[in-house]
C-alpha cells in the first residue's frame, strides 16, 4: 500500500515549518509517523504536502520549569520510558508509555503525534487528562496554550488550525499514588477499555484529591468529573464506591465494534474502575 | 522525486525515489535486498523490522525520505563475510524457531537488537518485547527458546 503521491519536506526550524505549511492549505505535519503513516497508506488522509518536524531540535526537549514538566512534541515513547526526569516527576506518564503498542512503534512514535491523532482509545489521553496536561500550539502569528480536554474534540479530531503545530505538552509535576490500566486482547492493541486515576488521601482515609479518566468509552477520552466530585472529601465504603462507579459507567457511550461490544466495554470499565480505584482508596485489592 | 541516500549494511545506496516510497520498498526494490519482508503492510506484524540507527523499526511505516542520511541494518547483515551463520541465525535453526520462514527476518533483527540491549531477559520479558512480531505458523515457544539461547551464547562470547 502506497500513500497517494505527495511532496515531502524536512523543516529544520519552526519558522521553516510555518512557512512550508503556509504555502499549502492541504499540508500535514509528520512527526514520528506511527499514526499518520497508516492513515496515509489507507488513504484516510491524503495531503499533497508532508512537513517533517523531526529535525527541529527544540521539539525534542524534556524540561522542568518550576512545577511543570514540558515535553516536546517529538519526544518518543521510548524516550519517555527512559527519561529519569519523567521517572522522578511523572511516574504515571512513564508507566503509560510502557504499554503503548510495541518496541518498534515506541522507538518512532511521539507524544505529540499520538495526541494529535486523537484516537478515542489511545493510551496517553486518560493519563494526560488526569494529570491536567495542556498543549502548546504555535503558528507564525501566535502561540496558545490549551487544556487537553478542550484540545481533543472528537474521534480523530483536534482543535488545531491549519498552519499551527503542537510544539509541546505541559504537565504539572505529580508524584501522587496512581493507577493506569489498559485492557486489550493483546497488549500491543488499542484498548477495549482503559483508565487512569490519581488519589490523594489523609491518613484517616478522607479523599483530598481524586482524578479519574477513561479511554475507549466515548467519541473521545473522558475525565469523570462527576464521579470525582462525589468521592472528593469523602471517606467512602467499598459499596459506595461500587455504586457510584456503576452509575457513572451508565452514562458512557462506547462504540460497538469487533474489538468489543458497547455493553462489554462498559462492563470492563466498571470492573477496572472498581478494582483499581478500590485499591488506591482502600489499599490492597 | 527526491534523491535519497541510505547506508544499508555498511554500503551506501543513493536513488531518486518518489517521496511516497516506503523504506521497505527502498530496501527491497532499490537496494535489491529481499530478506526484509512485507507482511501485513499495516504496522502490526513486524516482518519488515529493520534496525534504523541501531533501533528496531517497522520499515513499512516509514518513508524512505525520512531515513535519508541514516543507517539501516537488515537481515542480510547478520551472516558473516565467511558465510557463517550469526548467533541469532544459529539459535533459530537449532530450536526450529520457524516453519514457513516469512516472519523470521523480522524476528532475527529483533533478537539481534534484544541480546545487545539487555544482558538478561525472562521468557515473559522476551514475549513482551516481541509483541510487535507475529508468527502465524510456529507459535512462539520455540522463538522464545531461540532468543534465550542466542542471548546466552552472545553473553558467553562477550
Tab-separated table of C-alpha atoms in Angstrom:
chain	number	residue	atom	x	y	z
A	1	UNK	CA	0.000	0.000	0.000
A	2	UNK	CA	1.327	3.374	-1.018
A	3	UNK	CA	0.166	6.779	0.102
A	4	UNK	CA	-1.192	8.982	-2.688
A	5	UNK	CA	1.572	10.929	-4.429
A	6	UNK	CA	2.810	13.670	-2.133
A	7	UNK	CA	5.662	16.082	-1.640
A	8	UNK	CA	7.784	15.695	1.472
A	9	UNK	CA	9.825	18.451	3.073
A	10	UNK	CA	12.035	18.440	6.126
A	11	UNK	CA	11.844	21.530	8.326
A	12	UNK	CA	14.949	22.395	10.335
A	13	UNK	CA	13.355	25.160	12.381
A	14	UNK	CA	9.835	26.045	13.464
A	15	UNK	CA	9.869	29.125	11.241
A	16	UNK	CA	10.780	26.994	8.267
A	17	UNK	CA	7.929	24.617	9.121
A	18	UNK	CA	5.437	27.517	9.421
A	19	UNK	CA	6.454	28.885	6.046
A	20	UNK	CA	6.128	25.442	4.420
A	21	UNK	CA	2.691	24.973	5.970
A	22	UNK	CA	1.560	28.432	4.855
A	23	UNK	CA	2.324	27.647	1.221
A	24	UNK	CA	-0.169	24.818	1.102
A	25	UNK	CA	-3.657	24.580	2.618
A	26	UNK	CA	-3.557	20.845	2.282
A	27	UNK	CA	-0.283	20.285	4.156
A	28	UNK	CA	0.022	17.950	7.128
A	29	UNK	CA	2.731	17.619	9.736
A	30	UNK	CA	4.564	14.325	10.223
A	31	UNK	CA	6.404	13.661	13.499
A	32	UNK	CA	7.337	10.011	14.147
A	33	UNK	CA	4.815	8.890	11.565
A	34	UNK	CA	3.374	5.979	13.522
A	35	UNK	CA	-0.145	7.444	13.441
A	36	UNK	CA	-0.151	9.299	10.160
A	37	UNK	CA	1.617	6.645	8.051
A	38	UNK	CA	-1.191	4.087	8.473
A	39	UNK	CA	-3.693	6.843	7.603
A	40	UNK	CA	-1.723	7.850	4.519
A	41	UNK	CA	-1.458	4.239	3.396
A	42	UNK	CA	-5.173	3.613	3.886
A	43	UNK	CA	-5.705	6.968	2.165
A	44	UNK	CA	-7.839	8.208	5.041
A	45	UNK	CA	-5.533	11.212	4.827
A	46	UNK	CA	-4.027	12.322	1.514
A	47	UNK	CA	-2.239	15.620	1.989
A	48	UNK	CA	-0.302	16.910	-1.013
A	49	UNK	CA	2.490	18.157	1.254
A	50	UNK	CA	4.013	16.464	4.284
A	51	UNK	CA	6.175	18.631	6.549
A	52	UNK	CA	8.574	16.603	8.682
A	53	UNK	CA	9.251	18.322	12.016
A	54	UNK	CA	11.705	15.669	13.264
A	55	UNK	CA	14.842	17.785	12.662
A	56	UNK	CA	13.578	20.686	14.824
A	57	UNK	CA	15.749	20.498	17.906
A	58	UNK	CA	13.541	22.330	20.402
A	59	UNK	CA	10.739	19.801	19.840
A	60	UNK	CA	12.909	17.056	21.364
A	61	UNK	CA	13.383	18.742	24.739
A	62	UNK	CA	12.239	17.497	28.121
A	63	UNK	CA	12.457	20.423	30.543
A	64	UNK	CA	11.462	21.073	34.121
A	65	UNK	CA	10.221	24.652	34.683
A	66	UNK	CA	9.300	25.099	38.325
A	67	UNK	CA	6.356	22.820	38.917
A	68	UNK	CA	5.773	21.924	35.261
A	69	UNK	CA	7.424	19.421	33.016
A	70	UNK	CA	7.468	20.491	29.377
A	71	UNK	CA	7.767	17.618	26.937
A	72	UNK	CA	8.493	18.440	23.307
A	73	UNK	CA	6.139	17.096	20.652
A	74	UNK	CA	8.906	14.991	19.059
A	75	UNK	CA	9.788	13.093	22.257
A	76	UNK	CA	9.270	9.410	21.530
A	77	UNK	CA	7.507	6.876	23.751
A	78	UNK	CA	10.863	5.220	24.261
A	79	UNK	CA	12.432	8.487	25.423
A	80	UNK	CA	9.567	8.971	27.875
A	81	UNK	CA	10.188	5.484	29.269
A	82	UNK	CA	13.923	6.151	29.576
A	83	UNK	CA	13.850	9.731	30.896
A	84	UNK	CA	14.944	9.985	34.529
A	85	UNK	CA	13.361	13.455	34.719
A	86	UNK	CA	9.983	11.983	33.793
A	87	UNK	CA	10.533	8.978	36.073
A	88	UNK	CA	11.111	11.313	39.020
A	89	UNK	CA	8.354	13.805	38.321
A	90	UNK	CA	5.667	11.993	36.340
A	91	UNK	CA	5.953	8.262	37.039
A	92	UNK	CA	2.360	7.839	35.868
A	93	UNK	CA	3.219	9.063	32.363
A	94	UNK	CA	6.195	6.727	32.203
A	95	UNK	CA	4.051	3.766	33.211
A	96	UNK	CA	1.541	4.687	30.492
A	97	UNK	CA	4.220	4.853	27.788
A	98	UNK	CA	5.455	1.351	28.668
A	99	UNK	CA	2.188	-0.122	27.425
A	100	UNK	CA	1.935	1.698	24.118
A	101	UNK	CA	1.962	-0.573	21.059
A	102	UNK	CA	5.282	-2.469	20.727
A	103	UNK	CA	9.054	-1.928	20.871
A	104	UNK	CA	9.335	-0.878	17.222
A	105	UNK	CA	6.461	1.623	17.370
A	106	UNK	CA	7.714	3.027	20.690
A	107	UNK	CA	11.059	3.751	19.037
A	108	UNK	CA	9.412	6.033	16.442
A	109	UNK	CA	6.065	7.192	17.801
A	110	UNK	CA	5.911	10.552	19.586
A	111	UNK	CA	3.752	12.077	22.294
A	112	UNK	CA	2.807	14.993	20.024
A	113	UNK	CA	1.786	12.717	17.174
A	114	UNK	CA	-0.265	10.474	19.409
A	115	UNK	CA	-2.155	13.427	20.932
A	116	UNK	CA	-2.869	14.923	17.508
A	117	UNK	CA	-4.205	11.621	16.174
A	118	UNK	CA	-6.825	11.708	18.965
A	119	UNK	CA	-7.828	8.085	18.676
A	120	UNK	CA	-10.530	7.677	21.358
A	121	UNK	CA	-8.815	4.529	22.623
A	122	UNK	CA	-5.220	5.807	22.529
A	123	UNK	CA	-3.057	5.313	25.603
A	124	UNK	CA	-1.784	8.729	26.679
A	125	UNK	CA	-5.041	10.662	26.809
A	126	UNK	CA	-6.636	9.325	30.040
A	127	UNK	CA	-3.322	9.770	31.877
A	128	UNK	CA	-2.774	13.265	30.495
A	129	UNK	CA	-6.348	14.253	31.365
A	130	UNK	CA	-5.871	13.016	34.921
A	131	UNK	CA	-2.609	14.971	35.101
A	132	UNK	CA	-4.299	18.204	33.862
A	133	UNK	CA	-1.984	18.446	30.857
A	134	UNK	CA	-2.015	21.386	28.479
A	135	UNK	CA	-0.756	21.547	24.917
A	136	UNK	CA	1.149	24.428	23.345
A	137	UNK	CA	0.140	25.319	19.795
A	138	UNK	CA	2.288	27.659	17.767
A	139	UNK	CA	1.851	29.302	14.397
A	140	UNK	CA	3.761	32.050	12.636
A	141	UNK	CA	1.330	34.553	14.155
A	142	UNK	CA	0.549	33.372	17.665
A	143	UNK	CA	1.098	30.928	20.448
A	144	UNK	CA	-1.726	29.486	22.547
A	145	UNK	CA	-1.915	27.047	25.417
A	146	UNK	CA	-5.000	24.848	25.558
A	147	UNK	CA	-6.227	22.321	28.129
A	148	UNK	CA	-6.010	18.836	26.654
A	149	UNK	CA	-9.708	18.398	27.477
A	150	UNK	CA	-10.523	21.289	25.106
A	151	UNK	CA	-7.983	20.207	22.505
A	152	UNK	CA	-9.449	16.776	21.797
A	153	UNK	CA	-12.925	17.482	20.436
A	154	UNK	CA	-13.981	14.184	18.890
A	155	UNK	CA	-12.758	10.972	17.332
A	156	UNK	CA	-9.582	11.795	15.396
A	157	UNK	CA	-10.491	15.449	15.726
A	158	UNK	CA	-8.498	18.141	17.497
A	159	UNK	CA	-8.820	21.871	17.960
A	160	UNK	CA	-5.901	22.892	15.744
A	161	UNK	CA	-5.858	25.419	12.914
A	162	UNK	CA	-4.199	24.961	9.560
A	163	UNK	CA	-0.668	26.328	9.933
A	164	UNK	CA	-0.455	25.541	13.650
A	165	UNK	CA	1.916	22.991	15.157
A	166	UNK	CA	1.577	21.293	18.523
A	167	UNK	CA	5.042	22.015	19.886
A	168	UNK	CA	4.919	20.684	23.441
A	169	UNK	CA	2.863	19.295	26.271
A	170	UNK	CA	2.972	20.969	29.676
A	171	UNK	CA	2.257	18.706	32.616
A	172	UNK	CA	2.239	19.712	36.299
A	173	UNK	CA	4.627	17.517	38.280
A	174	UNK	CA	2.691	14.782	40.046
A	175	UNK	CA	4.032	12.002	42.247
A	176	UNK	CA	0.722	11.036	43.873
A	177	UNK	CA	-0.418	7.423	44.067
A	178	UNK	CA	-1.857	6.490	40.684
A	179	UNK	CA	-3.235	3.638	38.680
A	180	UNK	CA	-3.057	3.196	34.911
A	181	UNK	CA	-4.841	0.270	33.334
A	182	UNK	CA	-5.111	-0.694	29.709
A	183	UNK	CA	-7.361	-3.604	28.885
A	184	UNK	CA	-6.804	-5.103	25.431
A	185	UNK	CA	-6.854	-8.583	23.928
A	186	UNK	CA	-3.137	-8.282	23.165
A	187	UNK	CA	-1.172	-5.636	24.998
A	188	UNK	CA	0.035	-4.128	21.710
A	189	UNK	CA	-3.546	-3.471	20.583
A	190	UNK	CA	-5.621	-0.395	21.164
A	191	UNK	CA	-7.552	-0.559	24.423
A	192	UNK	CA	-11.030	-2.053	24.714
A	193	UNK	CA	-11.205	-0.092	27.949
A	194	UNK	CA	-8.652	1.976	29.794
A	195	UNK	CA	-8.466	4.142	32.861
A	196	UNK	CA	-6.084	6.453	34.651
A	197	UNK	CA	-6.594	7.653	38.201
A	198	UNK	CA	-4.829	9.646	40.877
A	199	UNK	CA	-5.932	9.535	44.511
A	200	UNK	CA	-4.572	11.510	47.454
A	201	UNK	CA	-5.978	10.893	50.907
A	202	UNK	CA	-5.437	11.913	54.514
A	203	UNK	CA	-4.148	9.357	56.990
A	204	UNK	CA	-7.738	8.899	58.218
A	205	UNK	CA	-8.760	7.856	54.702
A	206	UNK	CA	-10.560	11.043	53.615
A	207	UNK	CA	-10.000	11.617	49.895
A	208	UNK	CA	-8.400	15.022	49.337
A	209	UNK	CA	-7.781	14.767	45.601
A	210	UNK	CA	-9.179	12.321	43.102
A	211	UNK	CA	-8.943	12.409	39.337
A	212	UNK	CA	-10.308	9.724	37.073
A	213	UNK	CA	-10.273	9.461	33.288
A	214	UNK	CA	-11.285	6.670	30.931
A	215	UNK	CA	-10.437	5.824	27.333
A	216	UNK	CA	-12.255	3.904	24.603
A	217	UNK	CA	-15.654	4.649	26.169
A	218	UNK	CA	-16.881	7.548	24.080
A	219	UNK	CA	-16.011	9.575	20.995
A	220	UNK	CA	-13.037	10.871	22.991
A	221	UNK	CA	-11.213	10.189	26.252
A	222	UNK	CA	-13.232	11.407	29.230
A	223	UNK	CA	-12.445	12.863	32.598
A	224	UNK	CA	-15.127	11.622	35.049
A	225	UNK	CA	-15.669	14.876	36.927
A	226	UNK	CA	-19.000	13.878	38.453
A	227	UNK	CA	-17.596	10.709	39.962
A	228	UNK	CA	-14.635	12.707	41.275
A	229	UNK	CA	-16.828	15.294	42.990
A	230	UNK	CA	-18.946	12.590	44.603
A	231	UNK	CA	-15.852	10.977	46.138
A	232	UNK	CA	-13.720	14.016	46.970
A	233	UNK	CA	-13.810	14.959	50.653
A	234	UNK	CA	-15.468	11.634	51.473
A	235	UNK	CA	-14.384	8.510	53.279
A	236	UNK	CA	-16.338	6.095	51.140
A	237	UNK	CA	-17.134	2.478	51.908
A	238	UNK	CA	-16.464	-0.097	49.217
A	239	UNK	CA	-20.169	-0.422	48.455
A	240	UNK	CA	-20.496	3.364	47.988
A	241	UNK	CA	-17.624	3.364	45.516
A	242	UNK	CA	-19.087	0.434	43.569
A	243	UNK	CA	-22.484	2.097	43.414
A	244	UNK	CA	-21.074	5.403	42.170
A	245	UNK	CA	-18.889	3.654	39.591
A	246	UNK	CA	-21.887	1.711	38.277
A	247	UNK	CA	-23.871	4.941	37.986
A	248	UNK	CA	-21.016	6.783	36.265
A	249	UNK	CA	-20.450	3.975	33.776
A	250	UNK	CA	-24.144	4.048	32.804
A	251	UNK	CA	-23.542	7.445	31.178
A	252	UNK	CA	-20.730	6.185	28.948
A	253	UNK	CA	-21.391	5.613	25.275
A	254	UNK	CA	-18.639	3.417	23.821
A	255	UNK	CA	-18.619	2.114	20.277
A	256	UNK	CA	-19.719	-1.357	19.322
A	257	UNK	CA	-17.074	-2.956	17.144
A	258	UNK	CA	-15.168	-6.179	16.518
A	259	UNK	CA	-12.887	-5.487	19.480
A	260	UNK	CA	-15.764	-5.339	21.927
A	261	UNK	CA	-19.473	-4.575	22.133
A	262	UNK	CA	-20.568	-1.376	23.880
A	263	UNK	CA	-22.025	-3.450	26.697
A	264	UNK	CA	-18.791	-5.367	27.157
A	265	UNK	CA	-16.664	-2.227	27.143
A	266	UNK	CA	-18.831	-0.695	29.873
A	267	UNK	CA	-18.660	-3.844	31.944
A	268	UNK	CA	-14.862	-3.925	31.675
A	269	UNK	CA	-14.651	-0.218	32.511
A	270	UNK	CA	-16.797	-0.690	35.629
A	271	UNK	CA	-14.623	-3.584	36.723
A	272	UNK	CA	-11.270	-1.910	36.214
A	273	UNK	CA	-12.531	1.237	37.936
A	274	UNK	CA	-13.821	-0.704	40.937
A	275	UNK	CA	-10.683	-2.786	41.282
A	276	UNK	CA	-8.141	-0.056	40.777
A	277	UNK	CA	-9.882	2.913	42.388
A	278	UNK	CA	-10.662	0.466	45.161
A	279	UNK	CA	-7.030	-0.389	45.631
A	280	UNK	CA	-5.993	3.287	45.591
A	281	UNK	CA	-8.696	4.211	48.109
A	282	UNK	CA	-8.715	1.184	50.384
A	283	UNK	CA	-5.252	-0.271	49.758
A	284	UNK	CA	-4.771	-3.832	48.517
A	285	UNK	CA	-7.238	-5.377	46.099
B	1	UNK	CA	11.213	12.737	-6.802
B	2	UNK	CA	13.886	13.177	-4.167
B	3	UNK	CA	17.418	11.867	-4.048
B	4	UNK	CA	17.687	9.571	-1.057
B	5	UNK	CA	20.944	8.117	0.296
B	6	UNK	CA	20.744	5.432	2.928
B	7	UNK	CA	23.600	3.424	4.349
B	8	UNK	CA	22.363	-0.154	4.370
B	9	UNK	CA	24.555	-2.804	5.998
B	10	UNK	CA	27.591	-0.558	5.594
B	11	UNK	CA	27.019	0.181	1.931
B	12	UNK	CA	25.647	3.462	0.600
B	13	UNK	CA	22.617	3.292	-1.686
B	14	UNK	CA	21.596	6.518	-3.473
B	15	UNK	CA	18.498	6.648	-5.654
B	16	UNK	CA	15.955	9.146	-6.916
B	17	UNK	CA	12.676	7.956	-5.470
B	18	UNK	CA	9.119	9.205	-5.280
B	19	UNK	CA	8.551	10.927	-1.933
B	20	UNK	CA	5.861	8.410	-1.020
B	21	UNK	CA	8.257	5.443	-1.337
B	22	UNK	CA	8.303	3.375	1.832
B	23	UNK	CA	11.599	2.445	3.433
B	24	UNK	CA	10.795	-1.248	2.948
B	25	UNK	CA	10.365	-0.670	-0.795
B	26	UNK	CA	13.634	1.242	-0.929
B	27	UNK	CA	15.347	-1.716	0.729
B	28	UNK	CA	13.692	-4.370	-1.436
B	29	UNK	CA	13.269	-2.669	-4.815
B	30	UNK	CA	16.061	-0.112	-4.947
B	31	UNK	CA	18.798	-1.730	-2.860
B	32	UNK	CA	17.514	-5.138	-4.049
B	33	UNK	CA	17.874	-6.686	-0.610
B	34	UNK	CA	14.974	-9.094	-0.455
B	35	UNK	CA	15.478	-10.540	3.026
B	36	UNK	CA	13.217	-7.895	4.578
B	37	UNK	CA	9.622	-8.970	4.022
B	38	UNK	CA	6.334	-7.138	3.726
B	39	UNK	CA	3.747	-9.000	5.772
B	40	UNK	CA	0.635	-7.088	6.794
B	41	UNK	CA	1.767	-3.713	5.442
B	42	UNK	CA	-0.143	-2.046	8.308
B	43	UNK	CA	2.463	-1.859	11.056
B	44	UNK	CA	1.244	-4.843	13.032
B	45	UNK	CA	3.154	-7.949	12.019
B	46	UNK	CA	6.815	-6.889	12.229
B	47	UNK	CA	8.018	-8.933	9.218
B	48	UNK	CA	9.557	-5.716	7.852
B	49	UNK	CA	11.543	-4.970	11.043
B	50	UNK	CA	14.976	-3.483	10.373
B	51	UNK	CA	17.345	-1.519	12.582
B	52	UNK	CA	17.352	2.218	11.887
B	53	UNK	CA	20.328	3.804	13.651
B	54	UNK	CA	20.586	0.635	15.764
B	55	UNK	CA	16.930	0.624	16.853
B	56	UNK	CA	14.279	-1.747	15.542
B	57	UNK	CA	11.542	-0.092	13.499
B	58	UNK	CA	8.851	-1.232	11.088
B	59	UNK	CA	10.119	-0.259	7.672
B	60	UNK	CA	6.611	-0.302	6.149
B	61	UNK	CA	5.650	2.613	8.413
B	62	UNK	CA	8.499	4.923	7.450
B	63	UNK	CA	9.096	6.846	4.243
B	64	UNK	CA	12.458	6.348	2.582
B	65	UNK	CA	12.919	10.148	2.565
B	66	UNK	CA	12.617	10.150	6.370
B	67	UNK	CA	15.608	7.800	6.541
B	68	UNK	CA	17.745	9.887	4.162
B	69	UNK	CA	21.305	10.065	5.505
B	70	UNK	CA	20.646	7.440	8.185
B	71	UNK	CA	21.951	3.907	8.646
B	72	UNK	CA	19.903	0.767	8.301
B	73	UNK	CA	20.724	-2.835	9.109
B	74	UNK	CA	18.752	-5.631	7.516
B	75	UNK	CA	18.799	-9.404	7.954
B	76	UNK	CA	21.491	-9.651	5.244
B	77	UNK	CA	23.935	-8.041	7.699
B	78	UNK	CA	23.786	-10.989	10.086
B	79	UNK	CA	25.702	-13.622	8.118
B	80	UNK	CA	29.472	-13.248	8.407
B	81	UNK	CA	31.602	-12.490	5.337
B	82	UNK	CA	32.902	-16.050	5.645
B	83	UNK	CA	29.336	-17.315	5.148
B	84	UNK	CA	28.998	-18.412	8.762
B	85	UNK	CA	25.599	-18.030	10.346
B	86	UNK	CA	25.297	-15.493	13.145
B	87	UNK	CA	24.446	-16.419	16.732
B	88	UNK	CA	20.821	-15.403	16.130
B	89	UNK	CA	20.506	-17.429	12.931
B	90	UNK	CA	22.081	-20.488	14.517
B	91	UNK	CA	19.786	-20.288	17.517
B	92	UNK	CA	16.695	-20.072	15.285
B	93	UNK	CA	17.909	-23.087	13.273
B	94	UNK	CA	18.800	-25.125	16.360
B	95	UNK	CA	15.426	-24.524	18.001
B	96	UNK	CA	13.271	-24.949	14.873
B	97	UNK	CA	12.018	-21.432	15.516
B	98	UNK	CA	10.407	-21.153	12.098
B	99	UNK	CA	8.193	-23.027	9.708
B	100	UNK	CA	7.433	-21.035	6.583
B	101	UNK	CA	10.133	-18.524	7.479
B	102	UNK	CA	8.243	-15.468	6.293
B	103	UNK	CA	8.365	-13.680	9.658
B	104	UNK	CA	11.873	-14.881	10.506
B	105	UNK	CA	13.901	-11.929	9.251
B	106	UNK	CA	11.873	-9.604	11.479
B	107	UNK	CA	12.323	-11.893	14.480
B	108	UNK	CA	16.057	-12.203	13.769
B	109	UNK	CA	16.509	-8.432	13.724
B	110	UNK	CA	14.578	-8.127	16.981
B	111	UNK	CA	16.751	-10.842	18.504
B	112	UNK	CA	19.893	-9.117	17.250
B	113	UNK	CA	18.750	-5.940	18.997
B	114	UNK	CA	17.427	-7.522	22.209
B	115	UNK	CA	20.516	-9.575	23.067
B	116	UNK	CA	22.685	-6.457	22.719
B	117	UNK	CA	20.320	-4.118	24.530
B	118	UNK	CA	19.575	-6.330	27.552
B	119	UNK	CA	22.025	-8.582	29.381
B	120	UNK	CA	19.205	-10.788	30.567
B	121	UNK	CA	15.527	-11.212	29.770
B	122	UNK	CA	12.994	-13.589	31.277
B	123	UNK	CA	10.726	-15.573	28.966
B	124	UNK	CA	7.903	-13.241	29.854
B	125	UNK	CA	10.004	-10.189	29.027
B	126	UNK	CA	11.031	-11.695	25.692
B	127	UNK	CA	7.370	-12.244	24.842
B	128	UNK	CA	6.584	-8.642	25.756
B	129	UNK	CA	9.461	-7.344	23.625
B	130	UNK	CA	8.294	-9.449	20.685
B	131	UNK	CA	4.700	-8.181	20.776
B	132	UNK	CA	5.287	-6.340	17.537
B	133	UNK	CA	6.203	-9.509	15.617
B	134	UNK	CA	3.677	-12.096	14.519
B	135	UNK	CA	4.386	-15.699	13.593
B	136	UNK	CA	1.321	-17.366	12.151
B	137	UNK	CA	2.620	-20.922	11.954
B	138	UNK	CA	5.196	-21.893	14.586
B	139	UNK	CA	3.762	-20.466	17.723
B	140	UNK	CA	6.105	-18.579	19.971
B	141	UNK	CA	7.533	-21.291	22.215
B	142	UNK	CA	10.494	-22.127	20.003
B	143	UNK	CA	11.079	-18.497	19.127
B	144	UNK	CA	11.404	-17.629	22.817
B	145	UNK	CA	13.725	-20.650	23.230
B	146	UNK	CA	15.862	-19.366	20.358
B	147	UNK	CA	16.078	-15.825	21.746
B	148	UNK	CA	17.100	-17.150	25.155
B	149	UNK	CA	19.725	-19.395	23.616
B	150	UNK	CA	21.061	-16.584	21.413
B	151	UNK	CA	21.279	-14.350	24.485
B	152	UNK	CA	23.213	-16.987	26.403
B	153	UNK	CA	25.676	-17.562	23.536
B	154	UNK	CA	26.090	-13.842	22.947
B	155	UNK	CA	26.881	-13.263	26.639
B	156	UNK	CA	29.404	-16.153	26.656
B	157	UNK	CA	31.188	-14.737	23.635
B	158	UNK	CA	31.468	-11.228	25.087
